[in-house]
GROMACS .gro file of C-alpha atoms in nm:
model
  481
    1MET     CA    1  -1.764  -2.911  -0.438
    2SER     CA    2  -1.814  -2.963  -0.813
    3GLU     CA    3  -2.110  -2.833  -1.009
    4LEU     CA    4  -2.322  -3.111  -1.105
    5LEU     CA    5  -2.552  -3.060  -1.468
    6THR     CA    6  -2.837  -3.320  -1.585
    7PRO     CA    7  -2.819  -3.222  -1.887
    8ASP     CA    8  -3.065  -3.333  -2.253
    9ILE     CA    9  -2.803  -3.359  -2.422
   10CYS     CA   10  -2.347  -3.313  -2.377
   11VAL     CA   11  -2.177  -3.158  -2.695
   12ILE     CA   12  -1.812  -3.209  -2.667
   13GLY     CA   13  -1.674  -2.969  -2.901
   14GLY     CA   14  -1.762  -2.662  -3.098
   15GLY     CA   15  -1.696  -2.660  -3.469
   16SER     CA   16  -2.026  -2.688  -3.717
   17GLY     CA   17  -2.113  -3.051  -3.647
   18GLY     CA   18  -2.119  -2.974  -3.224
   19LEU     CA   19  -2.278  -2.614  -3.280
   20SER     CA   20  -2.526  -2.756  -3.493
   21VAL     CA   21  -2.622  -2.995  -3.274
   22ALA     CA   22  -2.690  -2.765  -2.984
   23ALA     CA   23  -2.880  -2.515  -3.171
   24ALA     CA   24  -3.124  -2.786  -3.336
   25ALA     CA   25  -3.161  -2.953  -3.011
   26ALA     CA   26  -3.249  -2.643  -2.801
   27ALA     CA   27  -3.418  -2.500  -3.056
   28PHE     CA   28  -3.646  -2.844  -2.972
   29GLY     CA   29  -3.640  -2.762  -2.624
   30ALA     CA   30  -3.361  -3.002  -2.468
   31SER     CA   31  -3.168  -2.845  -2.316
   32VAL     CA   32  -2.763  -2.831  -2.340
   33VAL     CA   33  -2.423  -2.820  -2.209
   34LEU     CA   34  -2.124  -2.729  -2.518
   35VAL     CA   35  -1.835  -2.841  -2.376
   36GLU     CA   36  -1.521  -2.677  -2.649
   37LYS     CA   37  -1.115  -2.564  -2.504
   38GLY     CA   38  -1.090  -2.380  -2.792
   39ARG     CA   39  -1.215  -2.126  -3.066
   40MET     CA   40  -1.606  -2.125  -3.100
   41GLY     CA   41  -1.624  -2.212  -3.481
   42GLY     CA   42  -1.410  -2.480  -3.473
   43GLU     CA   43  -1.150  -2.569  -3.771
   44CYS     CA   44  -1.361  -2.447  -4.078
   45LEU     CA   45  -1.430  -2.117  -3.922
   46ASN     CA   46  -1.104  -2.037  -3.728
   47THR     CA   47  -0.840  -2.161  -3.957
   48GLY     CA   48  -0.990  -2.385  -4.238
   49CYS     CA   49  -1.300  -2.385  -4.493
   50VAL     CA   50  -1.357  -1.997  -4.472
   51PRO     CA   51  -1.076  -1.838  -4.418
   52SER     CA   52  -0.913  -2.066  -4.694
   53LYS     CA   53  -1.228  -1.948  -4.981
   54ALA     CA   54  -1.158  -1.630  -4.861
   55LEU     CA   55  -0.799  -1.701  -4.951
   56LEU     CA   56  -0.904  -1.858  -5.293
   57ALA     CA   57  -1.203  -1.570  -5.417
   58ALA     CA   58  -0.890  -1.295  -5.359
   59ALA     CA   59  -0.632  -1.536  -5.605
   60ARG     CA   60  -0.914  -1.544  -5.796
   61HIS     CA   61  -0.978  -1.214  -5.894
   62ALA     CA   62  -0.583  -1.193  -5.986
   63ARG     CA   63  -0.676  -1.393  -6.197
   64ALA     CA   64  -0.972  -1.283  -6.338
   65VAL     CA   65  -0.754  -0.927  -6.461
   66ALA     CA   66  -0.528  -1.088  -6.571
   67GLU     CA   67  -0.686  -1.343  -6.815
   68ALA     CA   68  -0.916  -0.981  -6.865
   69ARG     CA   69  -0.774  -0.880  -7.244
   70ALA     CA   70  -0.904  -1.193  -7.392
   71PHE     CA   71  -1.214  -1.035  -7.312
   72GLY     CA   72  -1.156  -0.767  -7.479
   73ILE     CA   73  -1.077  -0.527  -7.125
   74ALA     CA   74  -0.693  -0.360  -7.077
   75THR     CA   75  -0.534  -0.345  -6.824
   76ARG     CA   76  -0.224  -0.285  -6.620
   77ALA     CA   77   0.009  -0.605  -6.438
   78VAL     CA   78  -0.137  -0.769  -6.187
   79GLU     CA   79  -0.012  -0.614  -5.821
   80VAL     CA   80  -0.073  -0.795  -5.480
   81ASP     CA   81  -0.082  -0.676  -5.166
   82PHE     CA   82   0.001  -0.993  -5.032
   83ALA     CA   83  -0.066  -0.798  -4.653
   84LYS     CA   84  -0.468  -0.661  -4.792
   85VAL     CA   85  -0.546  -0.994  -4.910
   86ARG     CA   86  -0.471  -1.084  -4.512
   87GLU     CA   87  -0.663  -0.826  -4.406
   88HIS     CA   88  -0.965  -0.974  -4.667
   89VAL     CA   89  -0.958  -1.293  -4.541
   90ALA     CA   90  -0.967  -1.164  -4.147
   91GLY     CA   91  -1.253  -0.935  -4.237
   92VAL     CA   92  -1.441  -1.309  -4.324
   93VAL     CA   93  -1.333  -1.504  -4.042
   94ALA     CA   94  -1.495  -1.212  -3.835
   95ALA     CA   95  -1.807  -1.115  -3.988
   96ILE     CA   96  -1.891  -1.519  -3.943
   97ALA     CA   97  -1.748  -1.543  -3.607
   98PRO     CA   98  -2.085  -1.423  -3.434
   99ASN     CA   99  -2.306  -1.673  -3.586
  100ASP     CA  100  -2.085  -1.976  -3.368
  101SER     CA  101  -2.029  -1.722  -3.078
  102LYS     CA  102  -2.051  -1.827  -2.723
  103GLU     CA  103  -2.320  -1.468  -2.658
  104ARG     CA  104  -2.499  -1.631  -2.970
  105PHE     CA  105  -2.549  -1.930  -2.817
  106THR     CA  106  -2.600  -1.890  -2.491
  107ALA     CA  107  -2.897  -1.678  -2.632
  108LEU     CA  108  -3.042  -1.976  -2.772
  109GLY     CA  109  -3.048  -2.174  -2.419
  110VAL     CA  110  -2.717  -2.387  -2.499
  111GLN     CA  111  -2.438  -2.371  -2.146
  112VAL     CA  112  -2.145  -2.303  -2.320
  113ILE     CA  113  -1.862  -2.465  -2.079
  114GLU     CA  114  -1.529  -2.324  -2.164
  115GLY     CA  115  -1.234  -2.578  -2.117
  116ALA     CA  116  -1.144  -2.919  -2.153
  117ALA     CA  117  -1.365  -3.256  -2.130
  118ARG     CA  118  -1.269  -3.580  -2.071
  119PHE     CA  119  -1.478  -3.856  -1.964
  120LYS     CA  120  -1.472  -3.920  -1.621
  121ASP     CA  121  -1.695  -4.258  -1.655
  122GLY     CA  122  -1.956  -4.390  -1.930
  123ALA     CA  123  -2.262  -4.170  -1.808
  124THR     CA  124  -2.006  -3.816  -1.691
  125VAL     CA  125  -1.755  -3.612  -1.813
  126VAL     CA  126  -1.546  -3.345  -1.603
  127ALA     CA  127  -1.491  -3.007  -1.784
  128GLY     CA  128  -1.342  -2.688  -1.690
  129GLU     CA  129  -1.257  -2.598  -1.365
  130GLY     CA  130  -1.429  -2.919  -1.207
  131THR     CA  131  -1.760  -2.939  -1.349
  132GLU     CA  132  -1.960  -3.245  -1.360
  133ILE     CA  133  -2.158  -3.354  -1.648
  134ARG     CA  134  -2.382  -3.652  -1.688
  135ALA     CA  135  -2.605  -3.627  -1.966
  136GLY     CA  136  -2.853  -3.824  -2.132
  137HIS     CA  137  -2.668  -3.833  -2.432
  138PHE     CA  138  -2.337  -3.687  -2.566
  139VAL     CA  139  -2.231  -3.619  -2.815
  140ILE     CA  140  -1.811  -3.593  -2.924
  141ALA     CA  141  -1.754  -3.346  -3.180
  142THR     CA  142  -1.367  -3.277  -3.140
  143GLY     CA  143  -1.264  -3.292  -3.559
  144SER     CA  144  -0.921  -3.255  -3.613
  145ARG     CA  145  -0.550  -3.139  -3.662
  146PRO     CA  146  -0.281  -3.109  -3.963
  147SER     CA  147  -0.077  -3.469  -3.881
  148LEU     CA  148   0.230  -3.377  -4.017
  149PRO     CA  149   0.411  -3.632  -4.301
  150PRO     CA  150   0.729  -3.826  -4.161
  151VAL     CA  151   1.046  -3.600  -4.285
  152PRO     CA  152   1.347  -3.674  -4.204
  153GLY     CA  153   1.476  -3.229  -4.038
  154LEU     CA  154   1.096  -3.114  -4.068
  155GLU     CA  155   1.058  -3.061  -3.706
  156ALA     CA  156   1.363  -2.892  -3.706
  157VAL     CA  157   1.325  -2.641  -3.978
  158PRO     CA  158   0.987  -2.363  -3.986
  159PHE     CA  159   0.720  -2.478  -4.130
  160LEU     CA  160   0.329  -2.433  -4.213
  161THR     CA  161   0.019  -2.592  -4.214
  162ASN     CA  162  -0.360  -2.518  -4.280
  163GLU     CA  163  -0.433  -2.380  -3.945
  164THR     CA  164  -0.107  -2.151  -4.003
  165VAL     CA  165  -0.042  -2.057  -4.363
  166PHE     CA  166  -0.371  -1.790  -4.349
  167GLU     CA  167  -0.143  -1.586  -4.016
  168LEU     CA  168   0.116  -1.522  -4.291
  169SER     CA  169   0.209  -1.171  -4.320
  170ALA     CA  170   0.414  -1.162  -4.643
  171ARG     CA  171   0.384  -1.357  -4.939
  172PRO     CA  172   0.586  -1.623  -5.030
  173GLU     CA  173   0.833  -1.642  -5.214
  174HIS     CA  174   0.871  -2.071  -5.303
  175LEU     CA  175   0.633  -2.223  -5.127
  176LEU     CA  176   0.650  -2.592  -5.113
  177VAL     CA  177   0.368  -2.762  -5.058
  178LEU     CA  178   0.346  -3.115  -4.920
  179GLY     CA  179   0.043  -3.292  -5.022
  180ALA     CA  180  -0.120  -3.344  -5.318
  181GLY     CA  181  -0.490  -3.301  -5.208
  182PRO     CA  182  -0.756  -3.095  -5.168
  183VAL     CA  183  -0.624  -2.901  -4.920
  184GLY     CA  184  -0.253  -2.867  -5.080
  185LEU     CA  185  -0.420  -2.804  -5.429
  186GLU     CA  186  -0.636  -2.564  -5.378
  187LEU     CA  187  -0.326  -2.378  -5.151
  188ALA     CA  188  -0.067  -2.435  -5.429
  189GLN     CA  189  -0.330  -2.219  -5.648
  190ALA     CA  190  -0.408  -1.937  -5.484
  191PHE     CA  191  -0.085  -1.913  -5.383
  192ARG     CA  192   0.078  -1.918  -5.729
  193ARG     CA  193  -0.170  -1.695  -5.875
  194LEU     CA  194  -0.105  -1.478  -5.621
  195GLY     CA  195   0.200  -1.445  -5.744
  196SER     CA  196   0.474  -1.707  -5.519
  197GLU     CA  197   0.665  -1.979  -5.720
  198VAL     CA  198   0.482  -2.326  -5.616
  199SER     CA  199   0.607  -2.625  -5.630
  200VAL     CA  200   0.380  -2.956  -5.433
  201LEU     CA  201   0.593  -3.276  -5.413
  202ASP     CA  202   0.340  -3.597  -5.315
  203THR     CA  203   0.500  -3.933  -5.318
  204ALA     CA  204   0.114  -4.076  -5.396
  205GLU     CA  205  -0.123  -3.991  -5.684
  206PRO     CA  206  -0.262  -3.659  -5.665
  207LEU     CA  207  -0.656  -3.666  -5.553
  208ALA     CA  208  -0.655  -3.998  -5.486
  209GLY     CA  209  -1.034  -4.132  -5.506
  210GLU     CA  210  -1.150  -3.913  -5.738
  211ASP     CA  211  -1.227  -3.994  -6.066
  212PRO     CA  212  -0.846  -3.973  -6.254
  213GLU     CA  213  -1.027  -3.841  -6.565
  214CYS     CA  214  -1.147  -3.532  -6.409
  215ALA     CA  215  -0.898  -3.525  -6.160
  216ALA     CA  216  -0.624  -3.483  -6.506
  217VAL     CA  217  -0.885  -3.173  -6.608
  218VAL     CA  218  -0.748  -3.022  -6.221
  219LEU     CA  219  -0.415  -3.090  -6.271
  220ASP     CA  220  -0.336  -2.961  -6.627
  221GLN     CA  221  -0.477  -2.623  -6.555
  222LEU     CA  222  -0.261  -2.577  -6.261
  223VAL     CA  223   0.089  -2.659  -6.415
  224ARG     CA  224  -0.039  -2.427  -6.712
  225GLU     CA  225  -0.045  -2.157  -6.395
  226GLY     CA  226   0.301  -2.256  -6.329
  227VAL     CA  227   0.289  -2.472  -6.061
  228ALA     CA  228   0.534  -2.735  -6.068
  229LEU     CA  229   0.361  -3.089  -5.980
  230LYS     CA  230   0.629  -3.330  -5.825
  231LEU     CA  231   0.420  -3.691  -5.795
  232GLY     CA  232   0.589  -3.968  -5.700
  233ALA     CA  233   0.845  -3.830  -5.501
  234SER     CA  234   0.973  -3.907  -5.160
  235ILE     CA  235   1.165  -3.607  -4.947
  236VAL     CA  236   1.464  -3.788  -4.807
  237ARG     CA  237   1.535  -3.496  -4.581
  238VAL     CA  238   1.428  -3.093  -4.488
  239GLU     CA  239   1.692  -2.884  -4.349
  240PRO     CA  240   1.766  -2.477  -4.298
  241VAL     CA  241   1.992  -2.288  -4.426
  242GLY     CA  242   2.104  -1.934  -4.370
  243GLU     CA  243   1.962  -1.774  -4.158
  244GLY     CA  244   1.769  -1.398  -4.062
  245ARG     CA  245   1.558  -1.308  -4.383
  246GLY     CA  246   1.769  -1.436  -4.589
  247ALA     CA  247   1.731  -1.829  -4.432
  248ARG     CA  248   1.576  -2.035  -4.702
  249ILE     CA  249   1.431  -2.449  -4.593
  250ARG     CA  250   1.663  -2.699  -4.843
  251VAL     CA  251   1.391  -3.010  -4.967
  252VAL     CA  252   1.645  -3.289  -5.115
  253ALA     CA  253   1.352  -3.489  -5.287
  254ARG     CA  254   1.455  -3.891  -5.474
  255GLU     CA  255   1.292  -3.890  -5.792
  256GLU     CA  256   1.313  -4.115  -6.081
  257GLY     CA  257   1.624  -4.013  -6.138
  258GLY     CA  258   1.800  -4.002  -5.873
  259GLU     CA  259   1.789  -3.681  -5.572
  260GLN     CA  260   1.691  -3.350  -5.650
  261SER     CA  261   1.829  -3.035  -5.408
  262ILE     CA  262   1.508  -2.731  -5.381
  263LEU     CA  263   1.553  -2.453  -5.212
  264VAL     CA  264   1.231  -2.238  -5.039
  265SER     CA  265   1.099  -2.041  -4.909
  266HIS     CA  266   0.858  -2.191  -4.683
  267LEU     CA  267   0.676  -2.526  -4.620
  268LEU     CA  268   0.337  -2.693  -4.622
  269ALA     CA  269   0.221  -2.949  -4.445
  270ALA     CA  270  -0.089  -3.067  -4.642
  271ALA     CA  271  -0.080  -3.390  -4.577
  272GLY     CA  272  -0.392  -3.443  -4.473
  273ARG     CA  273  -0.539  -3.480  -4.081
  274ARG     CA  274  -0.604  -3.677  -3.814
  275PRO     CA  275  -0.866  -3.634  -3.550
  276ASN     CA  276  -0.902  -3.587  -3.219
  277VAL     CA  277  -0.955  -3.827  -2.977
  278GLU     CA  278  -0.651  -3.850  -2.765
  279ASP     CA  279  -0.778  -3.667  -2.472
  280LEU     CA  280  -1.128  -3.721  -2.391
  281GLY     CA  281  -1.036  -4.007  -2.202
  282LEU     CA  282  -1.321  -4.257  -2.381
  283GLU     CA  283  -1.126  -4.580  -2.217
  284HIS     CA  284  -1.260  -4.452  -1.912
  285ALA     CA  285  -1.618  -4.495  -2.112
  286GLY     CA  286  -1.596  -4.811  -2.295
  287ILE     CA  287  -1.605  -4.623  -2.627
  288ARG     CA  288  -1.412  -4.784  -2.886
  289TYR     CA  289  -1.169  -4.559  -3.193
  290ASP     CA  290  -0.810  -4.621  -3.327
  291GLY     CA  291  -0.570  -4.395  -3.517
  292GLY     CA  292  -0.869  -4.351  -3.814
  293GLY     CA  293  -1.101  -4.181  -3.543
  294ILE     CA  294  -1.420  -4.314  -3.317
  295LEU     CA  295  -1.535  -4.642  -3.401
  296VAL     CA  296  -1.926  -4.597  -3.462
  297ASP     CA  297  -2.198  -4.770  -3.626
  298HIS     CA  298  -2.460  -4.660  -3.919
  299MET     CA  299  -2.646  -4.464  -3.614
  300LEU     CA  300  -2.322  -4.269  -3.526
  301ARG     CA  301  -2.408  -4.416  -3.221
  302THR     CA  302  -2.027  -4.575  -2.980
  303ALA     CA  303  -1.944  -4.886  -2.868
  304ASN     CA  304  -2.137  -4.680  -2.516
  305LYS     CA  305  -2.475  -4.606  -2.617
  306ARG     CA  306  -2.504  -4.311  -2.440
  307VAL     CA  307  -2.266  -4.142  -2.654
  308TYR     CA  308  -2.286  -4.080  -3.046
  309ALA     CA  309  -1.981  -3.969  -3.317
  310ILE     CA  310  -2.021  -3.719  -3.534
  311GLY     CA  311  -1.737  -3.514  -3.826
  312ASP     CA  312  -1.409  -3.632  -3.842
  313ALA     CA  313  -1.387  -3.747  -3.483
  314ALA     CA  314  -1.588  -4.017  -3.649
  315GLY     CA  315  -1.313  -4.070  -3.849
  316GLY     CA  316  -1.585  -4.004  -4.102
  317PRO     CA  317  -1.532  -3.772  -4.441
  318GLN     CA  318  -1.359  -3.534  -4.337
  319LEU     CA  319  -1.615  -3.223  -4.437
  320THR     CA  320  -1.799  -2.923  -4.304
  321HIS     CA  321  -2.132  -3.074  -4.437
  322ALA     CA  322  -2.087  -3.381  -4.352
  323ALA     CA  323  -2.012  -3.309  -4.018
  324ASN     CA  324  -2.355  -3.085  -4.060
  325TYR     CA  325  -2.572  -3.407  -4.158
  326HIS     CA  326  -2.443  -3.655  -3.886
  327ALA     CA  327  -2.555  -3.350  -3.608
  328GLY     CA  328  -2.912  -3.413  -3.776
  329ILE     CA  329  -2.923  -3.774  -3.793
  330VAL     CA  330  -2.783  -3.742  -3.398
  331VAL     CA  331  -3.030  -3.467  -3.324
  332ARG     CA  332  -3.318  -3.765  -3.536
  333ASN     CA  333  -3.193  -4.046  -3.311
  334ALA     CA  334  -3.107  -3.881  -2.952
  335LEU     CA  335  -3.409  -3.645  -2.930
  336PHE     CA  336  -3.650  -3.884  -3.093
  337ARG     CA  337  -3.534  -4.254  -3.148
  338LEU     CA  338  -3.594  -4.269  -3.495
  339ASN     CA  339  -3.330  -4.493  -3.641
  340ALA     CA  340  -3.206  -4.302  -3.848
  341ARG     CA  341  -2.869  -4.410  -4.064
  342VAL     CA  342  -2.610  -4.245  -4.252
  343ASP     CA  343  -2.625  -4.315  -4.672
  344ALA     CA  344  -2.227  -4.232  -4.681
  345ASP     CA  345  -2.313  -4.194  -5.065
  346ALA     CA  346  -2.455  -3.887  -5.071
  347ILE     CA  347  -2.256  -3.703  -4.941
  348PRO     CA  348  -2.094  -3.446  -5.214
  349ARG     CA  349  -1.739  -3.271  -5.177
  350VAL     CA  350  -1.557  -3.012  -5.356
  351THR     CA  351  -1.268  -2.974  -5.433
  352PHE     CA  352  -1.274  -2.548  -5.444
  353THR     CA  353  -0.951  -2.520  -5.709
  354ASP     CA  354  -1.031  -2.329  -6.070
  355PRO     CA  355  -1.125  -2.534  -6.262
  356GLU     CA  356  -1.313  -2.703  -5.978
  357LEU     CA  357  -1.368  -3.067  -5.903
  358ALA     CA  358  -1.700  -3.239  -5.724
  359HIS     CA  359  -1.883  -3.504  -5.698
  360VAL     CA  360  -2.134  -3.751  -5.509
  361GLY     CA  361  -2.237  -4.128  -5.520
  362LEU     CA  362  -2.039  -4.342  -5.676
  363THR     CA  363  -1.732  -4.322  -5.925
  364GLU     CA  364  -1.669  -4.558  -6.255
  365ALA     CA  365  -1.434  -4.731  -6.038
  366GLU     CA  366  -1.617  -4.825  -5.768
  367ALA     CA  367  -1.975  -4.918  -5.944
  368ARG     CA  368  -1.672  -5.167  -6.142
  369ARG     CA  369  -1.557  -5.267  -5.765
  370ARG     CA  370  -1.900  -5.387  -5.685
  371GLY     CA  371  -1.933  -5.514  -5.928
  372MET     CA  372  -2.316  -5.287  -6.098
  373ARG     CA  373  -2.457  -5.295  -6.434
  374PHE     CA  374  -2.393  -4.975  -6.533
  375GLN     CA  375  -2.363  -4.655  -6.784
  376VAL     CA  376  -2.139  -4.360  -6.822
  377LEU     CA  377  -2.280  -4.031  -6.916
  378ARG     CA  378  -2.122  -3.704  -7.046
  379TRP     CA  379  -2.113  -3.437  -7.189
  380PRO     CA  380  -1.805  -3.150  -7.252
  381TYR     CA  381  -1.823  -2.743  -7.126
  382HIS     CA  382  -1.700  -2.640  -7.495
  383GLU     CA  383  -2.065  -2.773  -7.553
  384ASN     CA  384  -2.224  -2.529  -7.358
  385ASP     CA  385  -2.340  -2.153  -7.480
  386ARG     CA  386  -2.250  -2.024  -7.114
  387ALA     CA  387  -1.898  -2.177  -7.101
  388GLN     CA  388  -1.798  -2.019  -7.390
  389ALA     CA  389  -1.956  -1.676  -7.329
  390GLU     CA  390  -1.769  -1.739  -6.993
  391ARG     CA  391  -1.413  -1.851  -7.194
  392ALA     CA  392  -1.470  -2.134  -6.874
  393THR     CA  393  -1.467  -2.437  -7.144
  394ALA     CA  394  -1.240  -2.660  -6.972
  395GLY     CA  395  -1.443  -2.975  -6.757
  396HIS     CA  396  -1.688  -3.216  -6.848
  397ILE     CA  397  -1.916  -3.351  -6.661
  398LYS     CA  398  -1.985  -3.788  -6.582
  399VAL     CA  399  -2.245  -3.913  -6.464
  400VAL     CA  400  -2.272  -4.307  -6.383
  401VAL     CA  401  -2.635  -4.454  -6.424
  402GLY     CA  402  -2.775  -4.745  -6.329
  403ARG     CA  403  -3.059  -5.038  -6.416
  404HIS     CA  404  -3.350  -4.834  -6.513
  405GLY     CA  405  -3.191  -4.544  -6.476
  406ARG     CA  406  -3.104  -4.477  -6.148
  407ILE     CA  407  -2.805  -4.228  -6.088
  408LEU     CA  408  -2.569  -4.388  -5.912
  409GLY     CA  409  -2.315  -4.125  -5.868
  410CYS     CA  410  -2.175  -3.775  -6.047
  411THR     CA  411  -1.813  -3.649  -6.079
  412ILE     CA  412  -1.823  -3.316  -6.246
  413VAL     CA  413  -1.520  -3.083  -6.300
  414GLY     CA  414  -1.510  -2.733  -6.435
  415MET     CA  415  -1.675  -2.402  -6.303
  416ALA     CA  416  -1.910  -2.355  -6.083
  417ALA     CA  417  -1.908  -2.747  -6.002
  418GLY     CA  418  -1.953  -2.670  -5.623
  419GLU     CA  419  -2.263  -2.517  -5.713
  420LEU     CA  420  -2.355  -2.766  -5.932
  421ILE     CA  421  -2.283  -3.100  -5.786
  422ALA     CA  422  -2.624  -2.974  -5.511
  423ALA     CA  423  -2.939  -3.079  -5.740
  424TRP     CA  424  -2.700  -3.452  -5.848
  425THR     CA  425  -2.687  -3.467  -5.421
  426LEU     CA  426  -3.024  -3.441  -5.428
  427ALA     CA  427  -3.057  -3.750  -5.756
  428VAL     CA  428  -2.855  -3.984  -5.531
  429GLY     CA  429  -3.029  -3.960  -5.221
  430GLU     CA  430  -3.324  -4.006  -5.324
  431ARG     CA  431  -3.253  -4.266  -5.544
  432LEU     CA  432  -3.346  -4.064  -5.904
  433ASN     CA  433  -3.411  -4.166  -6.211
  434VAL     CA  434  -3.211  -4.013  -6.525
  435GLY     CA  435  -3.502  -3.893  -6.687
  436ALA     CA  436  -3.620  -3.656  -6.432
  437PHE     CA  437  -3.289  -3.407  -6.552
  438GLY     CA  438  -3.413  -3.512  -6.876
  439GLY     CA  439  -3.732  -3.341  -6.836
  440MET     CA  440  -3.655  -3.077  -6.642
  441ILE     CA  441  -3.654  -2.715  -6.783
  442VAL     CA  442  -3.305  -2.544  -6.748
  443PRO     CA  443  -3.256  -2.128  -6.810
  444TYR     CA  444  -3.063  -2.083  -7.118
  445PRO     CA  445  -2.745  -1.953  -7.140
  446THR     CA  446  -2.699  -2.138  -6.788
  447LEU     CA  447  -2.463  -2.406  -6.694
  448THR     CA  448  -2.675  -2.637  -6.575
  449GLU     CA  449  -2.805  -2.731  -6.929
  450ILE     CA  450  -2.416  -2.957  -6.933
  451GLY     CA  451  -2.618  -3.218  -6.631
  452LYS     CA  452  -2.985  -3.213  -6.874
  453ARG     CA  453  -2.781  -3.236  -7.209
  454ALA     CA  454  -2.546  -3.581  -7.025
  455ALA     CA  455  -2.917  -3.706  -6.920
  456MET     CA  456  -3.078  -3.672  -7.274
  457ALA     CA  457  -2.730  -3.866  -7.341
  458TYR     CA  458  -2.921  -4.199  -7.205
  459PHE     CA  459  -3.238  -4.212  -7.473
  460THR     CA  460  -2.980  -4.188  -7.828
  461PRO     CA  461  -3.029  -4.519  -7.797
  462VAL     CA  462  -3.340  -4.567  -7.731
  463ALA     CA  463  -3.371  -4.330  -8.032
  464ALA     CA  464  -3.159  -4.574  -8.225
  465ASN     CA  465  -3.360  -4.808  -8.214
  466VAL     CA  466  -3.501  -4.973  -8.551
  467TRP     CA  467  -3.845  -5.086  -8.364
  468VAL     CA  468  -3.870  -4.714  -8.207
  469ARG     CA  469  -3.813  -4.610  -8.612
  470ARG     CA  470  -4.099  -4.825  -8.745
  471ILE     CA  471  -4.403  -4.721  -8.503
  472MET     CA  472  -4.292  -4.341  -8.523
  473ALA     CA  473  -4.270  -4.406  -8.998
  474LEU     CA  474  -4.613  -4.593  -8.900
  475LEU     CA  475  -4.714  -4.249  -8.718
  476ARG     CA  476  -4.611  -4.036  -8.993
  477GLY     CA  477  -4.753  -4.160  -9.172
  478LYS     CA  478  -5.099  -4.171  -9.089
  479ARG     CA  479  -5.035  -3.826  -8.991
  480ARG     CA  480  -5.061  -3.787  -9.353
  481ARG     CA  481  -5.362  -3.956  -9.454
   0.00000   0.00000   0.00000
């Protein structure tokens, strides 16, 4: 006989978003059941954000050694022990894993069921070994998986994804990355800095959706470091060459000059991700979905008002912090009936290349498409004293400002852009005026001065206004008397 559970909330998926819902709901005294069929922590902890940033950190240190001579530091040639790099990555994951563990969430009062979940009807989920769950609300937080490009011959060759690339025990001799999005470019730069020959191939625009002017700064740096960017090229086929330790992969690509063949040691498919929604029995619960994920409204409710969907499963930005933001929306709506709504413009994103590329709100192109009146404020890194001291002068900030100085969006490309975007995220979310940044006191010398200088540029036309000049002259005259 199956067990019947009747919690206030049932969360399907133990990734970042699902864990955030479970922890918050339990903290408020709600009864919570969490169902996870894989590893707790999901893609972010085990195969995504955490291991990738650990790898990027190792690559950044390798680059720092190579560039130390510019600071007057004599060093030997960079020596990369890839096995130790892998240990570093695994160690970082292991250090964070207890925060997402079954034991921790059980201690928080969450009942964790290990197994798959599937809707039996609009109010019931069957999980694990026949356990039935009839919850007040369900939250689908099943995340996503790599989307494989339709490449002829791909199934006949060994290939990596962002979920398997961290299992490599030896450094790739020549890595070909399929996809010039954030994940593809981050990993391309990391492996190049660790000593691999790296090529990136994509048919589409690199970093599509980002400000092209800012994206160009990132692409230029990748080329400077030796990453071969083959953009606007389509793959005709891939095929295995040889066997054993000498085995290679031949990639035949079509470019403007015709077909070209590239012989590589490793192939990494980084062509995006697709939501995990197919095996949940959504049709039994009256929940609508398509290839982009589960269809939700601004409150993250599905067609079945008892059920919410968050994060990658809901087809939104595939970002850990977006899933966590969604979690907060759901907790407020499911437990407190506050009718909280998602503000997609307030969700920042960062490409963790070097230089970093960060954005929040509207880009210049998006503001133009919406027919808005706006102006763009800029300030370059090379005009910042801290950037000069760090020899990190590549990059700039672009702030999109609407009527009455309201901050509509911000893009930063340069050192620590992912940290600097936080203040602008607050500004977009709280609908702040650019004057808030112009009047802000920032410590010197710091990179935050870049944002302040851009904000102050908004007032430059006012200072040049003829009537302002006349008033100032009049005031000066009165002081003399």
